[in-house]
Coordinates of N, CA and C in Angstrom, one line a residue:
M1 N 67.9 86.0 65.6 CA 68.6 87.2 65.3 C 68.6 88.1 66.6
L2 N 67.5 88.2 67.3 CA 67.4 89.0 68.5 C 68.3 88.4 69.6
Q3 N 68.4 87.1 69.7 CA 69.2 86.5 70.7 C 70.7 86.7 70.4
R4 N 71.1 86.7 69.1 CA 72.4 87.0 68.8 C 72.8 88.4 69.1
L5 N 71.9 89.4 68.9 CA 72.1 90.8 69.2 C 72.3 90.9 70.7
G6 N 71.5 90.2 71.5 CA 71.6 90.3 73.0 C 72.9 89.7 73.5
E7 N 73.4 88.7 72.9 CA 74.7 88.1 73.2 C 75.8 89.1 72.9
R8 N 75.7 89.8 71.8 CA 76.8 90.7 71.4 C 76.8 91.9 72.3
I9 N 75.6 92.4 72.7 CA 75.5 93.5 73.7 C 76.1 93.1 75.0
A10 N 75.8 91.9 75.5 CA 76.3 91.4 76.8 C 77.9 91.3 76.7
H11 N 78.4 90.8 75.6 CA 79.8 90.7 75.4 C 80.5 92.1 75.4
L12 N 79.9 93.1 74.8 CA 80.4 94.4 74.8 C 80.4 95.0 76.2
R13 N 79.3 94.8 76.9 CA 79.2 95.3 78.3 C 80.3 94.7 79.2
A14 N 80.5 93.4 79.0 CA 81.5 92.8 79.8 C 82.9 93.3 79.5
R15 N 83.1 93.6 78.3 CA 84.4 94.1 77.9 C 84.6 95.5 78.4
W16 N 83.6 96.3 78.4 CA 83.7 97.7 79.0 C 83.9 97.7 80.5
V17 N 83.2 96.7 81.1 CA 83.4 96.6 82.6 C 84.9 96.2 82.9
V18 N 85.5 95.3 82.1 CA 86.9 94.9 82.3 C 87.8 96.1 82.1
Y19 N 87.5 96.9 81.0 CA 88.3 98.1 80.7 C 88.2 99.1 81.9
G20 N 87.0 99.3 82.4 CA 86.8 100.2 83.5 C 87.5 99.8 84.8
L21 N 87.5 98.5 85.0 CA 88.3 98.0 86.2 C 89.8 98.2 86.0
I22 N 90.3 98.0 84.8 CA 91.7 98.1 84.6 C 92.1 99.6 84.7
V23 N 91.3 100.5 84.1 CA 91.6 101.9 84.2 C 91.5 102.4 85.7
G24 N 90.5 101.9 86.4 CA 90.4 102.3 87.8 C 91.5 101.8 88.7
L25 N 92.0 100.6 88.4 CA 93.1 100.1 89.1 C 94.4 100.9 88.9
F26 N 94.7 101.2 87.6 CA 95.9 102.0 87.3 C 95.8 103.4 87.8
S27 N 94.6 104.0 87.7 CA 94.5 105.4 88.2 C 94.6 105.4 89.7
G28 N 94.1 104.4 90.4 CA 94.3 104.3 91.9 C 95.8 104.2 92.3
L29 N 96.5 103.3 91.5 CA 97.9 103.1 91.8 C 98.7 104.4 91.5
A30 N 98.3 105.1 90.4 CA 99.0 106.3 90.1 C 98.8 107.4 91.1
A31 N 97.5 107.5 91.7 CA 97.2 108.4 92.8 C 98.0 108.1 94.0
A32 N 98.2 106.8 94.3 CA 99.0 106.4 95.5 C 100.4 106.7 95.3
G33 N 101.0 106.5 94.1 CA 102.3 106.9 93.8 C 102.6 108.4 93.8
F34 N 101.6 109.1 93.4 CA 101.7 110.6 93.4 C 101.7 111.1 94.9
F35 N 100.9 110.5 95.7 CA 100.9 110.9 97.1 C 102.2 110.5 97.8
A36 N 102.7 109.4 97.5 CA 104.0 109.0 98.0 C 105.1 109.9 97.6
A37 N 105.1 110.3 96.3 CA 106.1 111.3 95.8 C 106.0 112.6 96.5
L38 N 104.8 113.1 96.7 CA 104.6 114.3 97.4 C 105.1 114.3 98.8
E39 N 104.9 113.2 99.5 CA 105.4 113.0 100.9 C 106.9 113.0 100.9
C40 N 107.5 112.3 100.0 CA 109.0 112.3 99.9 C 109.6 113.6 99.6
A41 N 108.9 114.4 98.6 CA 109.4 115.7 98.3 C 109.3 116.7 99.5
T42 N 108.2 116.6 100.2 CA 108.0 117.4 101.4 C 109.0 117.1 102.4
R43 N 109.3 115.9 102.6 CA 110.3 115.5 103.6 C 111.7 116.0 103.2
F44 N 112.0 115.8 101.9 CA 113.3 116.3 101.4 C 113.5 117.8 101.5
T45 N 112.5 118.5 101.1 CA 112.6 120.0 101.1 C 112.6 120.5 102.5
A46 N 111.6 120.0 103.4 CA 111.5 120.6 104.7 C 112.6 120.2 105.7
V47 N 112.9 118.9 105.7 CA 113.8 118.4 106.7 C 115.3 118.5 106.2
T48 N 115.5 118.1 105.0 CA 116.9 118.1 104.5 C 117.4 119.5 104.1
L49 N 116.6 120.2 103.3 CA 117.1 121.5 102.8 C 116.9 122.6 103.8
V50 N 115.6 122.8 104.3 CA 115.3 123.9 105.2 C 115.7 123.6 106.6
R51 N 115.8 122.3 106.9 CA 116.2 121.8 108.3 C 115.1 122.3 109.3
Q52 N 113.9 122.1 109.0 CA 112.8 122.4 109.9 C 111.7 121.3 109.8
L53 N 111.2 120.8 110.9 CA 110.3 119.8 110.9 C 108.9 120.2 110.4
P54 N 108.3 119.5 109.5 CA 107.0 119.9 109.1 C 105.9 119.6 110.1
P55 N 104.8 120.2 110.1 CA 103.7 119.8 111.1 C 103.3 118.4 110.9
E56 N 102.9 117.8 112.0 CA 102.5 116.4 112.0 C 101.2 116.2 111.2
P57 N 101.1 115.2 110.4 CA 99.8 115.0 109.7 C 98.7 114.5 110.6
P58 N 97.5 114.6 110.2 CA 96.4 114.0 111.0 C 96.6 112.5 111.2
P59 N 96.1 111.9 112.3 CA 96.2 110.5 112.5 C 95.7 109.7 111.4
G60 N 96.5 108.7 110.9 CA 96.1 107.9 109.8 C 96.5 108.4 108.5
D61 N 97.0 109.6 108.4 CA 97.5 110.1 107.1 C 99.0 110.0 106.8
A62 N 99.7 109.6 107.8 CA 101.2 109.5 107.7 C 101.6 108.4 106.7
F63 N 102.4 108.7 105.7 CA 102.9 107.7 104.8 C 104.2 107.2 105.3
L64 N 105.1 108.1 105.7 CA 106.4 107.8 106.2 C 106.5 107.9 107.7
A65 N 107.5 107.3 108.3 CA 107.7 107.5 109.7 C 108.0 108.9 110.1
P66 N 107.7 109.4 111.3 CA 108.0 110.8 111.6 C 109.5 111.0 111.5
P67 N 109.9 112.2 110.9 CA 111.3 112.5 110.7 C 112.0 112.8 112.0
T68 N 113.3 112.5 112.0 CA 114.1 112.8 113.2 C 114.5 114.3 113.1
A69 N 115.0 114.8 114.2 CA 115.4 116.2 114.3 C 116.5 116.5 113.3
P70 N 116.4 117.5 112.5 CA 117.4 117.8 111.5 C 118.7 118.3 112.2
E71 N 119.8 118.0 111.5 CA 121.1 118.4 112.1 C 121.4 119.8 111.6
G72 N 121.8 120.7 112.6 CA 122.2 122.0 112.2 C 121.0 123.0 112.5
P73 N 121.3 124.3 112.4 CA 120.3 125.3 112.6 C 119.3 125.4 111.4
P74 N 118.1 125.8 111.6 CA 117.2 125.9 110.5 C 117.6 127.0 109.5
R75 N 117.3 126.8 108.3 CA 117.5 127.8 107.3 C 116.2 128.5 106.9
R76 N 115.8 129.4 107.8 CA 114.5 130.0 107.6 C 114.4 130.8 106.4
W77 N 115.5 131.4 105.9 CA 115.4 132.2 104.6 C 115.0 131.3 103.5
L78 N 115.4 130.0 103.5 CA 115.1 129.1 102.4 C 113.7 128.7 102.5
F79 N 113.1 128.7 103.7 CA 111.7 128.3 103.9 C 110.8 129.2 103.0
F80 N 111.1 130.5 102.9 CA 110.3 131.5 102.2 C 110.6 131.4 100.7
L81 N 111.8 130.9 100.3 CA 112.2 130.8 98.9 C 111.6 129.5 98.3
M82 N 111.3 128.5 99.0 CA 110.9 127.2 98.4 C 109.6 127.3 97.6
P83 N 108.6 128.0 98.1 CA 107.4 128.2 97.2 C 107.6 128.9 95.9
A84 N 108.6 129.8 95.9 CA 108.9 130.6 94.7 C 109.6 129.7 93.7
L85 N 110.4 128.7 94.2 CA 111.1 127.8 93.3 C 110.2 126.7 92.7
G86 N 109.1 126.5 93.4 CA 108.1 125.5 92.8 C 108.0 124.3 93.6

């Protein structure tokens, strides 16, 4: 009976380890996707809408290639409005 109980506990532990690995994998992928979405949103708002180049990220933190110079004059008034819009 004691051996059977030990096997059941080992099976439960193995199942929880597998669940933990799956949850960790999906949460890591979600975090990477969230970071990519933030980078794309920053590029869209700063370069496309405001027409101003954002500061360069630290070495190794760049997800996208550096943006090219925006076309047209910068819209500085929109730069101060963007945080208010969310």
